[in-house]
Structure formats: structure tokens, C-alpha cells
Short mmCIF file of C-alpha atoms in Angstrom, two decimals:
data_model
loop_
_atom_site.label_atom_id
_atom_site.label_comp_id
_atom_site.label_asym_id
_atom_site.label_seq_id
_atom_site.Cartn_x
_atom_site.Cartn_y
_atom_site.Cartn_z
CA MET A 1 154.02 299.69 -70.80
CA LYS A 2 154.62 296.11 -68.23
CA PRO A 3 158.65 295.64 -68.00
CA PHE A 4 159.24 292.39 -69.37
CA ALA A 5 162.24 290.06 -70.34
CA TYR A 6 163.84 290.08 -73.67
CA VAL A 7 165.46 287.31 -75.65
CA ARG A 8 167.00 287.52 -78.73
CA ALA A 9 167.09 283.99 -80.29
CA THR A 10 170.00 282.54 -82.19
CA ASP A 11 168.12 279.32 -83.63
CA LEU A 12 164.59 277.85 -83.74
CA THR A 13 165.41 275.52 -80.59
CA GLU A 14 166.75 278.22 -78.42
CA ALA A 15 163.44 280.35 -79.44
CA ILE A 16 160.97 277.74 -78.63
CA ALA A 17 162.94 277.10 -75.58
CA ALA A 18 162.64 280.56 -74.23
CA HIS A 19 159.35 281.04 -75.14
CA GLY A 20 158.34 277.71 -73.23
CA ALA A 21 154.69 277.60 -74.43
CA ARG A 22 153.97 280.05 -71.81
CA PRO A 23 150.66 282.25 -72.26
CA GLY A 24 152.80 285.46 -70.77
CA SER A 25 155.28 285.05 -73.94
CA ARG A 26 155.21 286.31 -77.33
CA TYR A 27 157.20 285.98 -80.52
CA LEU A 28 158.42 289.18 -82.23
CA GLY A 29 158.86 289.40 -85.90
CA GLY A 30 158.67 292.71 -87.48
CA GLY A 31 156.63 293.86 -84.41
CA THR A 32 154.14 296.39 -86.40
CA ASN A 33 151.11 294.44 -84.39
CA LEU A 34 152.32 293.19 -81.38
CA VAL A 35 154.31 296.49 -80.21
CA ASP A 36 151.13 298.76 -81.25
CA LEU A 37 149.06 296.40 -78.73
CA MET A 38 151.61 296.37 -76.03
CA LYS A 39 151.28 300.29 -76.26
CA LEU A 40 147.52 299.93 -75.86
CA GLY A 41 148.03 297.59 -73.10
CA VAL A 42 145.93 294.94 -75.04
CA GLU A 43 149.42 292.85 -74.71
CA ALA A 44 151.47 292.82 -71.74
CA PRO A 45 153.87 289.66 -72.01
CA ASP A 46 156.41 288.40 -69.53
CA THR A 47 158.59 287.47 -71.95
CA VAL A 48 159.51 288.88 -75.53
CA VAL A 49 161.22 286.32 -77.78
CA ASP A 50 163.06 288.21 -80.77
CA LEU A 51 163.13 286.06 -84.00
CA ARG A 52 164.72 288.78 -86.22
CA GLY A 53 168.42 287.06 -86.52
CA LEU A 54 166.92 283.54 -87.43
CA PRO A 55 167.28 282.45 -90.80
CA LEU A 56 163.95 282.93 -92.17
CA GLY A 57 164.31 285.40 -94.74
CA SER A 58 164.68 283.69 -97.93
CA VAL A 59 162.16 282.59 -100.94
CA GLU A 60 163.13 279.15 -102.36
CA GLU A 61 161.94 277.64 -105.45
CA ASP A 62 161.24 274.04 -105.18
CA ALA A 63 161.99 271.51 -107.70
CA ALA A 64 158.11 271.45 -109.07
CA GLY A 65 158.13 275.16 -109.54
CA GLY A 66 156.20 276.17 -106.22
CA LEU A 67 157.88 278.28 -103.73
CA ARG A 68 158.72 278.26 -99.81
CA VAL A 69 158.31 281.74 -98.57
CA GLY A 70 160.48 282.14 -95.03
CA ALA A 71 158.23 283.49 -92.21
CA GLY A 72 160.69 286.56 -91.91
CA VAL A 73 160.47 287.62 -95.45
CA ARG A 74 159.22 291.40 -95.62
CA GLY A 75 156.01 292.00 -97.12
CA SER A 76 157.69 294.43 -99.73
CA ASP A 77 160.22 291.85 -100.84
CA LEU A 78 157.48 289.42 -101.09
CA ALA A 79 155.32 291.71 -103.09
CA ARG A 80 158.11 292.29 -105.59
CA HIS A 81 159.88 289.12 -105.90
CA PRO A 82 159.60 288.41 -109.74
CA LEU A 83 158.36 284.63 -108.99
CA VAL A 84 155.58 285.78 -107.14
CA ARG A 85 154.72 288.64 -109.28
CA THR A 86 154.74 286.26 -112.46
CA ARG A 87 153.58 283.01 -110.55
CA TYR A 88 151.40 284.23 -107.85
CA PRO A 89 150.32 287.59 -108.94
CA ALA A 90 147.08 287.86 -106.68
CA LEU A 91 149.42 287.30 -103.62
CA SER A 92 151.73 290.20 -104.90
CA GLN A 93 148.39 292.57 -105.46
CA ALA A 94 147.38 291.43 -102.05
CA LEU A 95 150.47 292.65 -100.16
CA LEU A 96 150.59 295.58 -102.17
CA ALA A 97 147.01 296.55 -100.99
CA GLY A 98 148.04 296.05 -97.44
CA ALA A 99 149.23 298.65 -95.08
CA SER A 100 151.57 301.42 -95.91
CA ALA A 101 154.92 301.29 -98.06
CA GLN A 102 156.92 301.87 -94.61
CA LEU A 103 155.04 299.17 -92.62
CA ARG A 104 155.44 296.51 -95.65
CA ASN A 105 158.83 297.45 -95.35
CA VAL A 106 159.20 295.98 -91.63
CA ALA A 107 156.36 293.77 -91.38
CA THR A 108 156.94 289.92 -91.95
CA THR A 109 155.23 287.08 -93.44
CA GLY A 110 154.46 284.87 -90.67
CA GLY A 111 153.60 287.99 -88.39
CA ASN A 112 151.16 289.09 -91.19
CA LEU A 113 149.34 285.81 -90.71
CA LEU A 114 149.31 286.37 -87.07
CA GLN A 115 148.16 289.81 -86.60
CA ARG A 116 145.27 290.61 -84.30
CA THR A 117 141.93 292.18 -85.52
CA ARG A 118 141.43 295.90 -85.75
CA CYS A 119 138.25 295.72 -83.87
CA PRO A 120 137.90 298.84 -81.64
CA SER A 121 136.75 296.86 -78.60
CA PHE A 122 139.19 294.67 -79.07
CA GLN A 123 142.02 297.75 -78.82
CA ASP A 124 140.23 299.66 -76.34
CA VAL A 125 140.85 298.08 -72.70
CA ALA A 126 138.06 299.90 -71.32
CA LYS A 127 135.44 298.09 -73.39
CA PRO A 128 134.19 294.60 -72.98
CA CYS A 129 135.75 292.11 -75.41
CA ASN A 130 135.55 288.22 -75.15
CA LYS A 131 138.82 287.83 -77.98
CA ARG A 132 141.02 290.26 -75.21
CA GLU A 133 139.39 288.89 -72.05
CA PRO A 134 136.96 285.59 -72.24
CA GLY A 135 133.84 286.22 -70.66
CA THR A 136 133.53 289.99 -70.59
CA GLY A 137 131.06 290.40 -73.52
CA CYS A 138 131.58 291.95 -77.31
CA GLY A 139 131.45 295.50 -76.86
CA ALA A 140 130.83 295.64 -80.94
CA ARG A 141 127.76 293.71 -81.22
CA ASP A 142 125.31 296.52 -79.82
CA GLY A 143 127.98 299.49 -80.30
CA VAL A 144 129.99 300.29 -83.28
CA HIS A 145 130.25 297.38 -86.36
CA ARG A 146 130.08 298.78 -89.60
CA ASP A 147 133.53 297.19 -90.44
CA HIS A 148 132.57 293.81 -88.59
CA ALA A 149 131.96 290.31 -89.89
CA VAL A 150 128.85 289.19 -91.88
CA LEU A 151 129.78 285.54 -92.08
CA GLY A 152 130.72 282.63 -89.64
CA HIS A 153 130.27 285.12 -86.40
CA SER A 154 128.91 284.05 -83.03
CA ALA A 155 127.28 285.56 -80.23
CA GLN A 156 130.81 285.87 -78.63
CA CYS A 157 132.55 287.80 -81.46
CA ILE A 158 131.96 289.73 -84.69
CA ALA A 159 135.66 290.85 -85.13
CA THR A 160 137.11 290.18 -88.96
CA HIS A 161 140.39 289.30 -89.70
CA PRO A 162 142.75 292.22 -91.06
CA SER A 163 144.92 290.50 -93.52
CA ASP A 164 144.88 291.17 -97.45
CA MET A 165 147.77 288.56 -97.79
CA ALA A 166 146.06 285.85 -96.12
CA VAL A 167 143.07 286.38 -98.17
CA ALA A 168 145.29 285.51 -101.28
CA LEU A 169 147.00 282.42 -99.68
CA ALA A 170 143.53 280.97 -99.18
CA ALA A 171 142.69 281.25 -102.93
CA LEU A 172 146.05 279.89 -103.84
CA ASP A 173 145.71 276.72 -101.64
CA ALA A 174 148.86 277.65 -99.80
CA ALA A 175 150.20 275.94 -96.50
CA VAL A 176 151.70 277.21 -93.37
CA GLU A 177 154.74 275.29 -91.68
CA LEU A 178 155.12 275.46 -88.26
CA LEU A 179 157.73 274.15 -85.53
CA GLY A 180 157.08 273.94 -81.80
CA PRO A 181 157.74 272.10 -78.73
CA ASN A 182 156.17 268.71 -80.09
CA GLY A 183 157.93 269.16 -83.40
CA ALA A 184 156.81 270.24 -87.15
CA ARG A 185 154.04 270.32 -88.76
CA THR A 186 152.13 271.92 -91.84
CA VAL A 187 148.63 273.35 -91.82
CA PRO A 188 146.43 274.42 -95.11
CA ALA A 189 145.95 278.17 -95.10
CA THR A 190 142.33 277.86 -95.42
CA ALA A 191 142.59 275.89 -91.90
CA PHE A 192 144.85 278.03 -90.34
CA HIS A 193 142.43 280.92 -89.07
CA ARG A 194 139.49 279.97 -86.91
CA LEU A 195 135.68 281.13 -86.91
CA PRO A 196 135.48 282.71 -83.49
CA GLY A 197 132.79 279.99 -82.00
CA ASP A 198 132.65 279.84 -78.43
CA HIS A 199 136.35 280.78 -78.35
CA PRO A 200 137.35 284.00 -79.83
CA GLU A 201 140.49 284.57 -78.12
CA ARG A 202 141.92 281.86 -80.37
CA ASP A 203 142.62 283.23 -83.77
CA THR A 204 144.37 280.34 -85.21
CA VAL A 205 145.33 276.42 -84.84
CA VAL A 206 148.91 277.69 -83.54
CA GLU A 207 149.46 275.81 -80.48
CA PRO A 208 151.41 277.35 -77.34
CA GLY A 209 155.11 277.77 -78.15
CA GLU A 210 154.65 277.28 -82.15
CA ILE A 211 156.64 279.24 -84.63
CA VAL A 212 155.29 279.91 -87.97
CA THR A 213 158.73 279.13 -90.37
CA ALA A 214 157.55 279.44 -93.79
CA VAL A 215 154.36 279.20 -95.97
CA THR A 216 154.45 277.32 -99.40
CA LEU A 217 152.99 277.91 -102.54
CA PRO A 218 151.90 274.86 -104.72
CA ALA A 219 153.42 274.38 -108.04
CA GLU A 220 149.98 273.41 -109.23
CA ARG A 221 148.65 276.94 -108.82
CA ALA A 222 151.82 278.67 -110.37
CA GLY A 223 150.95 280.56 -113.68
CA LEU A 224 147.26 280.43 -113.17
CA PRO A 225 145.28 283.52 -113.48
CA SER A 226 144.65 285.01 -110.27
CA ARG A 227 143.49 288.50 -109.13
CA TYR A 228 143.23 290.27 -105.78
CA ARG A 229 140.83 293.38 -105.47
CA LYS A 230 140.04 295.46 -102.18
CA ALA A 231 137.09 298.10 -101.01
CA ARG A 232 138.17 300.29 -98.31
CA ASP A 233 137.12 303.53 -97.11
CA ARG A 234 140.05 305.67 -98.67
CA ALA A 235 142.54 304.57 -101.42
CA SER A 236 145.49 303.96 -99.00
CA TYR A 237 146.34 302.56 -95.69
CA ALA A 238 142.97 301.29 -94.64
CA PHE A 239 141.68 297.50 -93.93
CA ALA A 240 139.37 296.14 -96.42
CA LEU A 241 135.52 296.56 -96.15
CA ALA A 242 135.59 293.55 -98.46
CA SER A 243 138.22 292.13 -100.71
CA VAL A 244 138.57 289.01 -102.97
CA ALA A 245 141.04 286.63 -104.17
CA VAL A 246 140.20 284.76 -107.13
CA VAL A 247 142.08 282.00 -109.14
CA LEU A 248 140.25 280.92 -112.33
CA ASP A 249 141.52 278.65 -114.83
CA ILE A 250 139.53 278.09 -118.04
CA ALA A 251 139.82 275.47 -120.56
CA GLU A 252 137.59 275.08 -124.10
CA GLY A 253 135.32 277.25 -122.71
CA ARG A 254 134.41 276.08 -119.16
CA VAL A 255 135.93 276.58 -115.91
CA ARG A 256 138.68 273.70 -115.11
CA HIS A 257 139.78 275.45 -111.58
CA VAL A 258 138.25 278.25 -109.76
CA ALA A 259 139.24 279.37 -106.19
CA LEU A 260 137.49 282.50 -104.61
CA ALA A 261 138.22 283.82 -101.15
CA PHE A 262 136.61 286.83 -99.17
CA GLY A 263 138.70 289.01 -96.73
CA GLY A 264 137.00 291.61 -94.47
CA LEU A 265 133.50 289.69 -94.13
CA ALA A 266 134.32 286.96 -91.44
CA HIS A 267 136.71 286.06 -88.48
CA ARG A 268 139.01 284.17 -91.42
CA PRO A 269 139.67 284.68 -95.10
CA TRP A 270 136.34 283.13 -96.16
CA ARG A 271 136.95 280.38 -99.02
CA ALA A 272 133.57 280.54 -101.10
CA THR A 273 133.24 276.78 -101.62
CA ILE A 274 129.64 276.97 -102.54
CA ALA A 275 129.95 279.35 -105.55
CA GLU A 276 133.22 277.14 -106.37
CA GLU A 277 131.11 274.26 -106.61
CA ARG A 278 128.53 275.85 -108.86
CA LEU A 279 131.45 277.06 -111.24
CA LEU A 280 133.46 274.19 -111.59
CA GLY A 281 132.96 272.70 -114.84
CA ALA A 282 130.53 275.79 -115.83
CA GLU A 283 130.39 277.80 -118.65
CA PRO A 284 131.35 281.38 -116.86
CA THR A 285 129.09 283.45 -118.12
CA GLU A 286 127.72 286.47 -115.83
CA ARG A 287 124.78 284.94 -115.12
CA ALA A 288 126.36 281.96 -114.00
CA VAL A 289 129.21 283.92 -111.76
CA ARG A 290 126.09 285.98 -110.28
CA GLU A 291 124.19 283.10 -109.21
CA ALA A 292 127.18 281.38 -107.75
CA VAL A 293 128.41 284.39 -105.86
CA GLY A 294 124.72 284.94 -104.78
CA ALA A 295 124.55 281.48 -103.30
CA GLU A 296 127.53 281.81 -101.32
CA LEU A 297 126.99 285.23 -99.72
CA ASP A 298 122.95 283.82 -98.94
CA ARG A 299 124.94 282.85 -95.97
CA ALA A 300 125.56 286.15 -94.80
CA GLU A 301 123.92 287.32 -91.44
CA PRO A 302 124.95 291.26 -91.30
CA LEU A 303 124.36 293.23 -88.46
CA ARG A 304 122.60 296.58 -87.77
CA ASP A 305 125.04 298.72 -89.56
CA ASN A 306 126.98 296.69 -92.13
CA ALA A 307 124.44 294.89 -94.55
CA PHE A 308 125.94 297.17 -97.17
CA LYS A 309 128.92 294.50 -97.33
CA VAL A 310 127.04 291.82 -99.11
CA PRO A 311 126.15 293.81 -102.19
CA LEU A 312 129.70 295.25 -101.97
CA ALA A 313 131.38 291.94 -101.68
CA ARG A 314 129.01 290.29 -104.50
CA ASN A 315 130.13 293.16 -106.76
CA LEU A 316 133.47 292.78 -106.25
CA ALA A 317 133.54 288.92 -106.93
CA CYS A 318 131.28 289.22 -109.82
CA ASP A 319 133.49 291.91 -111.18
CA VAL A 320 136.68 289.96 -110.74
CA LEU A 321 135.43 286.74 -111.86
CA ASN A 322 133.60 288.13 -115.21
CA SER A 323 136.95 290.17 -115.95
CA LEU A 324 139.16 287.13 -115.69
CA ALA A 325 136.79 284.98 -117.99
CA ARG A 326 136.87 287.80 -120.51
CA ASP A 327 141.04 287.56 -120.31
CA ALA A 328 140.38 283.96 -120.97
CA ARG A 329 138.65 284.45 -124.04
CA SER A 330 140.19 287.31 -125.80
#
């Protein structure tokens, strides 16, 4: 491992100054992804700025009934928080579906959002990868890509984003708070991660030196029926082949609010806006659900080995939507 400078920040101002918006600096939260990538040689920072001493570890209720989750809150603590379990159950379910219990005890909310893809070409420095080293090519496109993207990919990159939590946040209309050299700003969770385009090395809209300080969950979504479901190769400790987070509110037999986000299919959590538009105001029959989800997934462009993801995602989404609709009728 390359030698690096280490700074244990005592406040946010010190952390931002130590980072200095330099490409060779990295922030350290739980370290469950960054340290692994340093061991593999994928990451080789000049400076590591440790954020673990900062006051970012609380979950606070706002006056309207929403929640503000500090970026340092551990995954296991957030999943078990009583207000998350009762008001935003899809978020709790997504967190518990991700990683192992040991990792959830260490991994942070901010780090979860910022984790890098598990594409084997990205993690193997002997293989070409435009995400790791722009301009070198994509070793996965003609290689092993069973787990890769079917939506929103580009000629430059076909990697998927690995987070379960981020999929639930996208469906719940959460927002991400950032603080950096140019001040504070807030970004919708649906706009936080990028599609690859010509710059797959940029996973998010985070600017150099910015710190994720918190995630906010809106009061408007609190208490609405929501659910997260994940398909994977084994029952635990595996990334999603496809996953889905759904928020579905039905009044007088018709859809009053619906949000549907897919995981495991794209470079970012994929908000299914076409399906949502078709379902909003409609009677949520099984046929209406199947046609709406089908219209969304008609946009898919599967590769040689991952066409199975399209029916897998369709079945997951239809099953979750139909189960929430049945719950509303009963």
C-alpha cells in the first residue's frame, strides 16, 4: 500500500481544509469500501482525512415529522431506529438487505452513498477500466458482465451502483446535504448519482472537497406504505442482481402517490418515472401494474449475458406493487 498522510479532523472546517479539494485526498468514514480499495491498489490517496470524530452520528426529527440522518450514522443503527422502521420501512429493509451484520455495524450512511462499483474490471488494476483510469477502455463490456447494467449504460462503462440504501432513498424522495469549500448545498437523492456517459469516473455530483454531512427524509413520505425487495445469488452478503423500492399510497381505489426505484440495473438507483406516470391516478390492477412496469423496462438495453435481469426486475416490481395494493384493499 502506498504511504499516505493521515489527518484526524476535529471539526468540519478542519476536515475540508485538510482535504484541500485535492484529487489525492480522500475522506474516511467507516472505511469498509475505501480501505478495501486501497489494499487492491485501486485507491492510492496522498492524504486520508478521518471524519470519525465529527458530530455526524445522530438521527433527529424535524418539526414537520421528517428525519435528518447524520452522515456518520451506522447502517445497523439506522436500520433499527424506531422512527425509520415505522415511518420509512423500505429504508430499514434495504439496509438490512445490504452487506453483513458486521459491516453494517461499521459502515456509515455517507459512505454507503459514496461506495464504488463492485465491477471486477474496476477492482482489478490489471484490467482496463474507464471508471478507474479514464481512456483505458471497458474490460467488462466484452468480458464478464452478468451482473452489469441494462439501463442507462454507455460505451464507456456498464458498471452498476451497489448500494441498497440508496435505492430506498431515491424512492422516498430523500435529499443529501453537502458541505465543501464553496459552502453548503442540498441535492435530491435521485440526482446524487450520475449515469456514466463520457465520464464514468465520476460516480456522483459531489464536488472536490465536499463532505456528505446528512441525509434528510421528507415528512410527506413518512408513514406511507413502502417496501424493499432484493434478488441476489445467495441469501446473504451478496449485491443485488436486481432490487426494487416502492412507495405506494392508494385512496378510494386509485393511486394517490407512487414511487418506484430499481437497484442493480444501472449506474445509479433508477427511478422509474414512466411507470409512475402510468400508475398515478389509476386503479392499481395487476394488468395496469404489469403494463406500467413493462413500459419502463422497455428502455432496457441488456448485454450478452444479463438479459435475465429484465424479467427478474419486472417480476420483482410487479410483485411488490401488487402486494402493497392488496394490503391497501384489505
